[in-house]
Every structure is written in structure tokens, then in C-alpha cells.
Short mmCIF file of C-alpha atoms and ligand atoms in Angstrom, two decimals:
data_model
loop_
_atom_site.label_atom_id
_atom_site.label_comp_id
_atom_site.label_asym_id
_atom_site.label_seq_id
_atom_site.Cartn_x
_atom_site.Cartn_y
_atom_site.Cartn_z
CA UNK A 29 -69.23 -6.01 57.78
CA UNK A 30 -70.43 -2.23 56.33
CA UNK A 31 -68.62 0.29 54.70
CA UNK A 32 -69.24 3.35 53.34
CA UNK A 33 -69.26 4.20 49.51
CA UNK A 34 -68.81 7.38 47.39
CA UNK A 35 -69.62 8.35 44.00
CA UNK A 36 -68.16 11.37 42.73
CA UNK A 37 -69.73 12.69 39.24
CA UNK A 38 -73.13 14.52 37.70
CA UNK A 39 -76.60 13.64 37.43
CA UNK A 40 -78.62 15.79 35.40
CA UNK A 41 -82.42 16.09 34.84
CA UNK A 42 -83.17 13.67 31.74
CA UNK A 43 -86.46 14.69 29.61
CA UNK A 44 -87.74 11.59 28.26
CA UNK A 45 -90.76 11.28 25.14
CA UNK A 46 -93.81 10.84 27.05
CA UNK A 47 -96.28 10.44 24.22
CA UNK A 48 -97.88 13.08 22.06
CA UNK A 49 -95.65 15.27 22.72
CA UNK A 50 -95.09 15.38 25.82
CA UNK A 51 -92.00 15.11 28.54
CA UNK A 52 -91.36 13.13 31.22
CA UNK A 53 -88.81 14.63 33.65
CA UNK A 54 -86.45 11.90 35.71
CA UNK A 55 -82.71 12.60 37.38
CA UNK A 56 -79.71 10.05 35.96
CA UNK A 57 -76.01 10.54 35.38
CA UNK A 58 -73.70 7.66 34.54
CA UNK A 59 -72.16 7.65 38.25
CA UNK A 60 -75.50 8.34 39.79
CA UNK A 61 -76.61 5.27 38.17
CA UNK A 62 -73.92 3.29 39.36
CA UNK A 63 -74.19 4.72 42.91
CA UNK A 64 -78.34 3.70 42.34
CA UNK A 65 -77.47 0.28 41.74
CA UNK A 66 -75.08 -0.09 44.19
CA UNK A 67 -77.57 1.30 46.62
CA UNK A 68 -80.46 -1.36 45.48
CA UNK A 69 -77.44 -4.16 45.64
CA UNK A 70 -75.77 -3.43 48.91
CA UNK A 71 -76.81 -4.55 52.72
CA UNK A 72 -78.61 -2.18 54.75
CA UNK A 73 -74.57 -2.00 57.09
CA UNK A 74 -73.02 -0.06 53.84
CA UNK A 75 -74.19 3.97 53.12
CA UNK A 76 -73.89 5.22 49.75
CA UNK A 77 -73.36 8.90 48.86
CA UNK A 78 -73.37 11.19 45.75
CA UNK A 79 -71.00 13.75 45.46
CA UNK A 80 -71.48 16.70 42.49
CA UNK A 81 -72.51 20.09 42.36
CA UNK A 82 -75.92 21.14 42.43
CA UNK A 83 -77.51 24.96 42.38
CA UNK A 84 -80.46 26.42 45.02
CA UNK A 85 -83.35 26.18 42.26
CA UNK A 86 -86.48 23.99 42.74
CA UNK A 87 -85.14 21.25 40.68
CA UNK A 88 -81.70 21.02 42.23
CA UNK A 89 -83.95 20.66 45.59
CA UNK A 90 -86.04 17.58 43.44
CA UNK A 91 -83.21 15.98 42.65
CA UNK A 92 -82.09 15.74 46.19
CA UNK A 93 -85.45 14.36 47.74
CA UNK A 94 -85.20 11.86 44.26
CA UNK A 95 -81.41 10.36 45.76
CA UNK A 96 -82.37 10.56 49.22
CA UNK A 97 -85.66 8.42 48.33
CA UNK A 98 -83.57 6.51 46.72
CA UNK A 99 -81.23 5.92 49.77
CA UNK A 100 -78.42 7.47 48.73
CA UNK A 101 -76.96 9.94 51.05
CA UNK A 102 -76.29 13.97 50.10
CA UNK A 103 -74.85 15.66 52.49
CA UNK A 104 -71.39 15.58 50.49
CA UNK A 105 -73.49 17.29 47.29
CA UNK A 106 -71.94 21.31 47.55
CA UNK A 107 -74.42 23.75 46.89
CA UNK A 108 -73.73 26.43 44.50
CA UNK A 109 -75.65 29.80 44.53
CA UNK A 110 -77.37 30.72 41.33
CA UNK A 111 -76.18 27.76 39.24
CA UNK A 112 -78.63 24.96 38.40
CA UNK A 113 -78.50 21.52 37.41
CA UNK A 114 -77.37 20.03 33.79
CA UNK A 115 -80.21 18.92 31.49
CA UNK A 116 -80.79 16.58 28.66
CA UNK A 117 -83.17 15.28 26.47
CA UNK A 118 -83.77 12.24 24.97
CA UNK A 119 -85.54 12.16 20.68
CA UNK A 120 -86.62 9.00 19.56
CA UNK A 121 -86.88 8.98 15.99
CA UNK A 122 -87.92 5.07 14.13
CA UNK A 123 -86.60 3.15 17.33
CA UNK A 124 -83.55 5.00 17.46
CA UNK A 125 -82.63 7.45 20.06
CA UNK A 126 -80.35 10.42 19.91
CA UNK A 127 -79.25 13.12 22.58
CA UNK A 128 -79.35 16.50 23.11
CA UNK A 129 -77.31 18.14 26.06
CA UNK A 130 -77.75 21.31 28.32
CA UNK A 131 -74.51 20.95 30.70
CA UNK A 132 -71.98 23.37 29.85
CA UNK A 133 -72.41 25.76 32.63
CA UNK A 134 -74.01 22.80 35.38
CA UNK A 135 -73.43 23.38 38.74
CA UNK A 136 -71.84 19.92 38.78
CA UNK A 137 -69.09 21.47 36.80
CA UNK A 138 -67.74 23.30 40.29
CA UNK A 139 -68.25 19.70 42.35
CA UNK A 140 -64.45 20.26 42.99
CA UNK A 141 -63.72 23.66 43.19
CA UNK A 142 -63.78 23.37 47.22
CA UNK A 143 -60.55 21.00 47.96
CA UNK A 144 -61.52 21.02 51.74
CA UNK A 145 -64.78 19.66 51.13
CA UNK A 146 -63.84 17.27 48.58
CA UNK A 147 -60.62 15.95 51.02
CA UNK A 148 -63.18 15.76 54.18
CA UNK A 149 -65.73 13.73 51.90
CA UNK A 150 -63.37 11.56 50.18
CA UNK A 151 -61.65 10.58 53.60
CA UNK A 152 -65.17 9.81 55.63
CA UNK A 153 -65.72 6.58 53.12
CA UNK A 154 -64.17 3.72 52.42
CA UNK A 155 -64.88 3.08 48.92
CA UNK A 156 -64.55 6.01 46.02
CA UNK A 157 -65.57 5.63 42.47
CA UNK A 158 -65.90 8.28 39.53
CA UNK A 159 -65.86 8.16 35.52
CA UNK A 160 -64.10 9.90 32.64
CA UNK A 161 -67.06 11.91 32.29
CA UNK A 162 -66.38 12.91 36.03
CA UNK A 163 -62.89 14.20 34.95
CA UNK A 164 -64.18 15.30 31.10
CA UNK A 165 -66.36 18.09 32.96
CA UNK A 166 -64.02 19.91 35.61
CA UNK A 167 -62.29 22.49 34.88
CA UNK A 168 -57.98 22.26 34.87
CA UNK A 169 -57.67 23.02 37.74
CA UNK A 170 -60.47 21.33 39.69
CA UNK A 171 -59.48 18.05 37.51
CA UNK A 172 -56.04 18.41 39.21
CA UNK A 173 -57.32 18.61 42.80
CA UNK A 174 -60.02 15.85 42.43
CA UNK A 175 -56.98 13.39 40.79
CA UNK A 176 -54.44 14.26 43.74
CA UNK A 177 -57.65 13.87 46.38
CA UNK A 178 -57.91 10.22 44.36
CA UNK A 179 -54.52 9.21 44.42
CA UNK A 180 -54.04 10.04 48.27
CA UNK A 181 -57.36 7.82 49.09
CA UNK A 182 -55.42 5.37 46.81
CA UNK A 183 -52.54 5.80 48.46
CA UNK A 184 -54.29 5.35 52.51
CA UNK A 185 -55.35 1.83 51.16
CA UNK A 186 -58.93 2.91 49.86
CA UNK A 187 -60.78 1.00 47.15
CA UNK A 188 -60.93 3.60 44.02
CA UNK A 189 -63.25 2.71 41.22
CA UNK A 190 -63.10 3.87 37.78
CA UNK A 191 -64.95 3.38 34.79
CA UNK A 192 -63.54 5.81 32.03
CA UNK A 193 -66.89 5.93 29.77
CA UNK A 194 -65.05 7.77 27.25
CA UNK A 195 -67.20 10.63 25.80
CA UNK A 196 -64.98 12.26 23.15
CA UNK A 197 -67.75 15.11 22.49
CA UNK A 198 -67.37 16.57 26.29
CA UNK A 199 -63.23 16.47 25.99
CA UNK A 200 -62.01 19.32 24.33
CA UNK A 201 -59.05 17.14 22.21
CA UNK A 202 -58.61 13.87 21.70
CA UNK A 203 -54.69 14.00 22.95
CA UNK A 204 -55.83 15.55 26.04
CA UNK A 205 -58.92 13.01 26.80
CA UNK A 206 -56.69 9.94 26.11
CA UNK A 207 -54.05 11.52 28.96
CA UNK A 208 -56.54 12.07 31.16
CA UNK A 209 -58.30 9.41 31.31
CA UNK A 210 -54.97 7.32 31.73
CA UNK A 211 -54.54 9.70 34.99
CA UNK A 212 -57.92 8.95 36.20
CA UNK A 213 -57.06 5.41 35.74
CA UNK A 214 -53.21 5.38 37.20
CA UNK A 215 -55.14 7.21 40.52
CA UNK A 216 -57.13 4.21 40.62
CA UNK A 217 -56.75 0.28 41.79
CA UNK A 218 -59.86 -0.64 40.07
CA UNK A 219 -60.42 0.18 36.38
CA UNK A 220 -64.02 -0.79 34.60
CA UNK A 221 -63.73 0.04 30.68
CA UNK A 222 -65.98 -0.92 28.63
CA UNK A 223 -64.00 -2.87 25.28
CA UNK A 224 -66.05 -0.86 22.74
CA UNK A 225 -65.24 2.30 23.57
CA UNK A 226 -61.28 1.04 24.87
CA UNK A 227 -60.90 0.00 21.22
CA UNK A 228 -62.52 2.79 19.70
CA UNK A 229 -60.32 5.53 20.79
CA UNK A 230 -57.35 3.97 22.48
CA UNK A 231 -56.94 1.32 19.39
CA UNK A 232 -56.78 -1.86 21.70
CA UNK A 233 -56.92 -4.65 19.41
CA UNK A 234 -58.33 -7.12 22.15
CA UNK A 235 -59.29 -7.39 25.57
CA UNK A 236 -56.24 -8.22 26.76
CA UNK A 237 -54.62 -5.16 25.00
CA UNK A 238 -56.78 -3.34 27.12
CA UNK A 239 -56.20 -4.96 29.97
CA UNK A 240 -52.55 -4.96 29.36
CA UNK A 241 -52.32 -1.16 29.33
CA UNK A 242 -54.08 -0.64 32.02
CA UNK A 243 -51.59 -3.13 34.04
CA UNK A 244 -49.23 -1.44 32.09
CA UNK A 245 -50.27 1.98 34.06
CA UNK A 246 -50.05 0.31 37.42
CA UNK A 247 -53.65 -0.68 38.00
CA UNK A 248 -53.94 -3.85 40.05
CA UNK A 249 -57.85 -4.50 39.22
CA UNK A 250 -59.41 -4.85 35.94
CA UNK A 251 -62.66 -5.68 34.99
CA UNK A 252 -63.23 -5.33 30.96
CA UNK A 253 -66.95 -5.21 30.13
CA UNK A 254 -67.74 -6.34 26.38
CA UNK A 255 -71.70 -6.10 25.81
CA UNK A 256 -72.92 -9.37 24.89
CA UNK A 257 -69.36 -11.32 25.05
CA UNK A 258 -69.56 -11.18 28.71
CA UNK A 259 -66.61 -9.86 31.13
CA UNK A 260 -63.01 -10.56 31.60
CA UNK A 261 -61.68 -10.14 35.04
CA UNK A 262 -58.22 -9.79 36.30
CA UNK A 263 -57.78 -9.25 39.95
CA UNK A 264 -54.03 -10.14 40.55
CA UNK A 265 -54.81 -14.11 38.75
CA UNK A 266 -55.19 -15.33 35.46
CA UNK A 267 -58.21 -13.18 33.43
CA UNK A 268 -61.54 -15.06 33.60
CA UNK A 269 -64.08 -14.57 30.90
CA UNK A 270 -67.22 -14.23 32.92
CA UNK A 271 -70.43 -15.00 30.06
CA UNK A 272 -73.19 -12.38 30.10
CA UNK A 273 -76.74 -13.44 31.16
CA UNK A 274 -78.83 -13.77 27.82
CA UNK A 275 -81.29 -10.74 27.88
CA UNK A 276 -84.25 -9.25 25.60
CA UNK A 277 -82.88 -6.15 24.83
CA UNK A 278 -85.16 -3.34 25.03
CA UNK A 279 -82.83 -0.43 25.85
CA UNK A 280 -79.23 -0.42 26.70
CA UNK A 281 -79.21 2.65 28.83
CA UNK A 282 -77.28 1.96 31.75
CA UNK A 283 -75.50 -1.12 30.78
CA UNK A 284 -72.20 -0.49 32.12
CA UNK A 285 -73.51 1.68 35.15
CA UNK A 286 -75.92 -0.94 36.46
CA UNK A 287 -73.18 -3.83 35.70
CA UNK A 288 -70.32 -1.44 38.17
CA UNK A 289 -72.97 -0.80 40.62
CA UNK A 290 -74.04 -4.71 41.42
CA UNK A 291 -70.46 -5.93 40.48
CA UNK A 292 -68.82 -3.28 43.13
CA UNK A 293 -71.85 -3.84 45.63
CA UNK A 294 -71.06 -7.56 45.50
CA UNK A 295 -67.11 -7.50 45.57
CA UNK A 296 -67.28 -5.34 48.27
CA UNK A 297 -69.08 -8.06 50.72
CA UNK A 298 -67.76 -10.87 49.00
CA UNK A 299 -64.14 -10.40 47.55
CA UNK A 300 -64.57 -12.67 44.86
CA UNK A 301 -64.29 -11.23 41.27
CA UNK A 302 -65.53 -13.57 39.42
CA UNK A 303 -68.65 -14.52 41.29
CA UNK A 304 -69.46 -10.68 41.32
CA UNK A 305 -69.00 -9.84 37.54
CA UNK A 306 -72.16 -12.88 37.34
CA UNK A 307 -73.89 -10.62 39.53
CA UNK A 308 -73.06 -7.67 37.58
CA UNK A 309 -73.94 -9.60 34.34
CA UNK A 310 -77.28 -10.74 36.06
CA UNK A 311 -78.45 -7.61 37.18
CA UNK A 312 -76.96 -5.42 33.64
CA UNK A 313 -79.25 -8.23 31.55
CA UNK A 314 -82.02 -7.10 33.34
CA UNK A 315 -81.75 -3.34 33.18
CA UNK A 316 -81.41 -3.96 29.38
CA UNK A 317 -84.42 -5.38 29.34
CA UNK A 318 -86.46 -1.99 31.01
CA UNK A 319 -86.76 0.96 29.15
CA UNK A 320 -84.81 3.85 31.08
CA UNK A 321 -81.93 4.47 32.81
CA UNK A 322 -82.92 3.26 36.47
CA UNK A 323 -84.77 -0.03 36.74
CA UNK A 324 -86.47 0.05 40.52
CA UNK A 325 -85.12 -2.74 43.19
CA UNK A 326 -88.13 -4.22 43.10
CA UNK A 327 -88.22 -5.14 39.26
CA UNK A 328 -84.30 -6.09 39.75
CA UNK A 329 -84.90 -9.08 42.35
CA UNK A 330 -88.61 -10.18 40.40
P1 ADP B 410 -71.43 -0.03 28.33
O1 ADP B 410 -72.90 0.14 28.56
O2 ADP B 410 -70.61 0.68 29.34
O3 ADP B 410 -71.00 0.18 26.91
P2 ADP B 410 -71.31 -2.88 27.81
O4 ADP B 410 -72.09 -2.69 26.56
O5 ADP B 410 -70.03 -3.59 27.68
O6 ADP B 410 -71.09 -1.56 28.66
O7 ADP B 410 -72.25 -3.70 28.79
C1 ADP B 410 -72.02 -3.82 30.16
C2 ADP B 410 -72.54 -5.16 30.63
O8 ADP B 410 -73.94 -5.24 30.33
C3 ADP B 410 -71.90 -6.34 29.92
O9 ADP B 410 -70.72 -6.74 30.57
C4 ADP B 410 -73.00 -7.39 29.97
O10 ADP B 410 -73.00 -8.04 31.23
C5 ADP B 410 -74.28 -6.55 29.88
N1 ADP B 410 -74.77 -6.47 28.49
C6 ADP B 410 -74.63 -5.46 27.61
N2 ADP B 410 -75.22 -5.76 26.42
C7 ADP B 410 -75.76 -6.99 26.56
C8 ADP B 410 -76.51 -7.87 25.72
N3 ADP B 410 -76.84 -7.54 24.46
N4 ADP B 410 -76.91 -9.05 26.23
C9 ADP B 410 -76.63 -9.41 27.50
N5 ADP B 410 -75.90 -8.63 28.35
C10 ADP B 410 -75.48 -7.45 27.89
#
């Protein structure tokens, strides 16, 4: 049986060290990733779609042709007049890489300012998932009318996926990040948090302190990831610690992103938890071991 899944968040054009010098330009966003993998891990009877904002400028057009060859579907993306895409770059300096950003003014930023188009799109799928760096870039008002769009597809019996990939530099306090990212989570039956950054700014001594607020905020689903240590699960039984898959780590982009894509893509066909946070483990191990964000389906199933 199909379905049809949603994605709600930004990509941006990533600039990558090339070699003397020079750039190479690629498209990735934590919830475009996701929606990537998901894609690659899916049958051919489920559609995936990105939602965001993108502008009318060449490279808004590039990124579209990049999703679409990538099967994921666009016609939810709104198209903004005269605003372009976010941007950022990535510096490696002695093996270790830093970030610089150009988003404040992305089109993405405006992915919810139409609540018509963002009610039609959320209520054509069946699945919806988005990230705390989905909320952490909307403005107040837009952030309200994307959470009450959420809780509604919550409330028609919807599957709504959230992974709250705190990012305390795009929040503008720390009070207001930690209370909306609870929101995001409370419209949700399916929280993803990743234990590092759970315990980092929420104080959660353990995974089950993390789990246990989430539970605490109503959320039936929980899947804790925790790097190396594997994943707990807790889908209504006991928590299950679910091992990672032993990689060579080359670059830990898109960890958590690739792990929600395959783990979603393979709960959604098979219901079973615990058998798809292997899947997720499988398929994060080996997106660890790639350099870049997106590892190609091919290179997934080698
Ligand atoms: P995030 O990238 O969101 O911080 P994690 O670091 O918890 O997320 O990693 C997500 C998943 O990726 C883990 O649950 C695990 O399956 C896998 N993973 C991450 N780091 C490693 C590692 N060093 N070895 C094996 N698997 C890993």
C-alpha cells in the first residue's frame, strides 16, 4: 500500500571546497535530506514532496530540476518574487569543518506566509514531517499558522514527524527556542531528537529523561538517536535499544537526516519500530562513511 509524504523545511545551495580554491555548488537542507532519503528508501506506490520557499532566480529554478531528478515532487514549493534561495558554505581547515551561513532573508523564510496553500498541501498527504530548524526560521506569525496546520493534520489521524535539530544560533533566545520546540513536538505523534543535542540544551540527564519529557508532552512515538550508542525506541511498548551499524566515519553530515529518512520510509510500509530504526542505523552508517550530505541510492544499496 502507497502513501504520500511531505517535508516541510529549507534547502539551501551548499558551497563545498573543491580543491585549489575552488567551489563546488550542491542543494541540501536538513529536511531535504530526510525527504532525499526517504525518497531513495521508499517503493515506487509512495510520492514524496518538499515544501519551502524558493525565489524566481536561476538557482531557485536549479534547485527544482536537482529535487525533481531526485524524485521528489515540487509542486507544493511557493514561489516568491524577487527573493532567492539561502546559501552556505562549507571551510575545511586541518580536517575540521566549520560553517558559514547566508539565510537571513531566504525565500524559505515566507514557506508559510500563505495559510491556504500550506492547509491544501498539508491535507493532500498522508505523512508530514518538519524540524526545529523548520520552526527556528519563520517568522511569529507564520510559526503560528504552520503549528496549528500541524496539529489539525495531527488531529485528522495523520502521521507527523519531528526531529527538533536544535540550532541555538538561528533562535533568537534560548527561553523562546526551548518553548518552541516543545510546541513543534506537542503538534506531533512522532518525535526524532537526537540525545546530544536533547541533553545539551534541555539538560536531560539520559535517554529516558528525554524520552520521558517528550511522553510527558503527549507524544505517543519516540525514537531517541544517540550517534554511536545506537537508538532507543518507544512506540507505545517498553523502549528498545536498537545498536548502530559499525561504520568508518568519514563525515557525519547527515547522520540524523539520512537515519529519519530510511527509519520513516521503512515504518511507514512496515509498522515495526524496531526493525526500522536497524534500517535507519544501516543506511545512517553508510552515509557516514561518504563525504557530503547526500549519498546517491546507488552507493546506499552497494
Ligand atoms: P545527529 O546527526 O542528528 O546528531 P546522531 O549523531 O545521533 O544524529 O546519529 C544519527 C544516527 O546515525 C545514529 O542513531 C546512528 O545510527 C548513526 N551514527 C551516528 N554516528 C555514528 C557512528 N560513529 N557510528 C555508527 N553509526 C553512527
Amino acid at each position: 500500500m502507497g502513501g504520500r509524504f511531505l517535508s516541510i523545511g529549507e534547502c539551501m545551495v551548499e558551497l563545498s571546497q573543491a580543491g585549489g580554491g575552488l567551489l563546488r555548488k550542491g542543494f541540501a537542507g536538513d529536511t531535504f535530506n530526510t525527504a532525499w532519503y526517504a525518497r531513495a528508501c521508499l517503493p515506487a506506490t509512495w510520492s514524496v514532496d518538499y515544501l519551502t520557499g524558493l525565489g524566481d532566480d536561476v538557482v531557485s529554478e536549479e534547485m527544482i530540476a536537482f529535487m525533481a531528478g531526485a524524485g521528489v515532487g515540487t509542486s507544493a514549493i511557493r514561489r516568491i518574487a524577487g527573493r532567492t534561495p539561502g546559501l552556505y558554505m562549507i571551510h575545511l581547515k586541518n580536517g575540521e569543518r566549520s560553517f558559514s551561513y547566508w539565510r537571513d532573508t531566504s525565500a524559505a523564510r515566507a514557506l508559510a506566509a500563505d495559510a491556504d496553500h500550506l492547509r491544501r498541501a498539508i491535507e493532500a498527504v498522508d505523512v508530514v514531517y518538519f524540524s526545529g530548524i523548520t520552526l527556528a526560521i519563520l517568522p511569529v506569525a507564520d510559526l503560528e499558522t504552520l503549528l496549528s496546520e500541524l496539529r489539525r493534520a495531527k488531529a485528522s489521524g495523520k502521521l507527523v514527524a519531528f526531529d527538533p535539530n536544535i540550532r541555538p544560533r538561528l533562535w533568537s533566545g534560548r527561553e523562546t527556542m526551548l518553548a518552541t520546540i516543545s510546541d513543534g513536538a506537542r503538534a506531533a505523534n512522532l518525535v526524532m531528537p537526537s540525545f546530544d543535542d536533547e541533553a545539551t540544551h534541555f539538560g536531560d540527564v539520559s535517554v529516558a529523561a528525554t524520552m520521558n519529557r517528550y511522553h510527558g508532552l503527549g507524544v505517543e512515538k519516540i525514537v531517541v538517536k544517540n550517534g554511536e550508542h545506537g537508538a532507543t525506541v518507544s512506540f507505545g511498548d517498553e523502549p528498545r535499544l536498537v545498536p548502530a551499524v559499525e561504520a568508518k566515519v568519514v563525515d557525519t553530515t547527515s547522520a540524523g537526516d539520512s537515519f529519519n529518512g530510511a527509519f520513516l520510509a521503512r515504518y511507514l510500509v512496515t509498522g515495526d519500530a524496531v526493525e526500522a530504526a536497524g534500517f535507519g542505523a544501516a543506511v545512517a552508517a553508510r552515509v557516514i562513511g561518504e563525504h557530503g550530505a547526500l549519498i546517491a541510492y546507488e552507493k546506499l544499496v552497494e
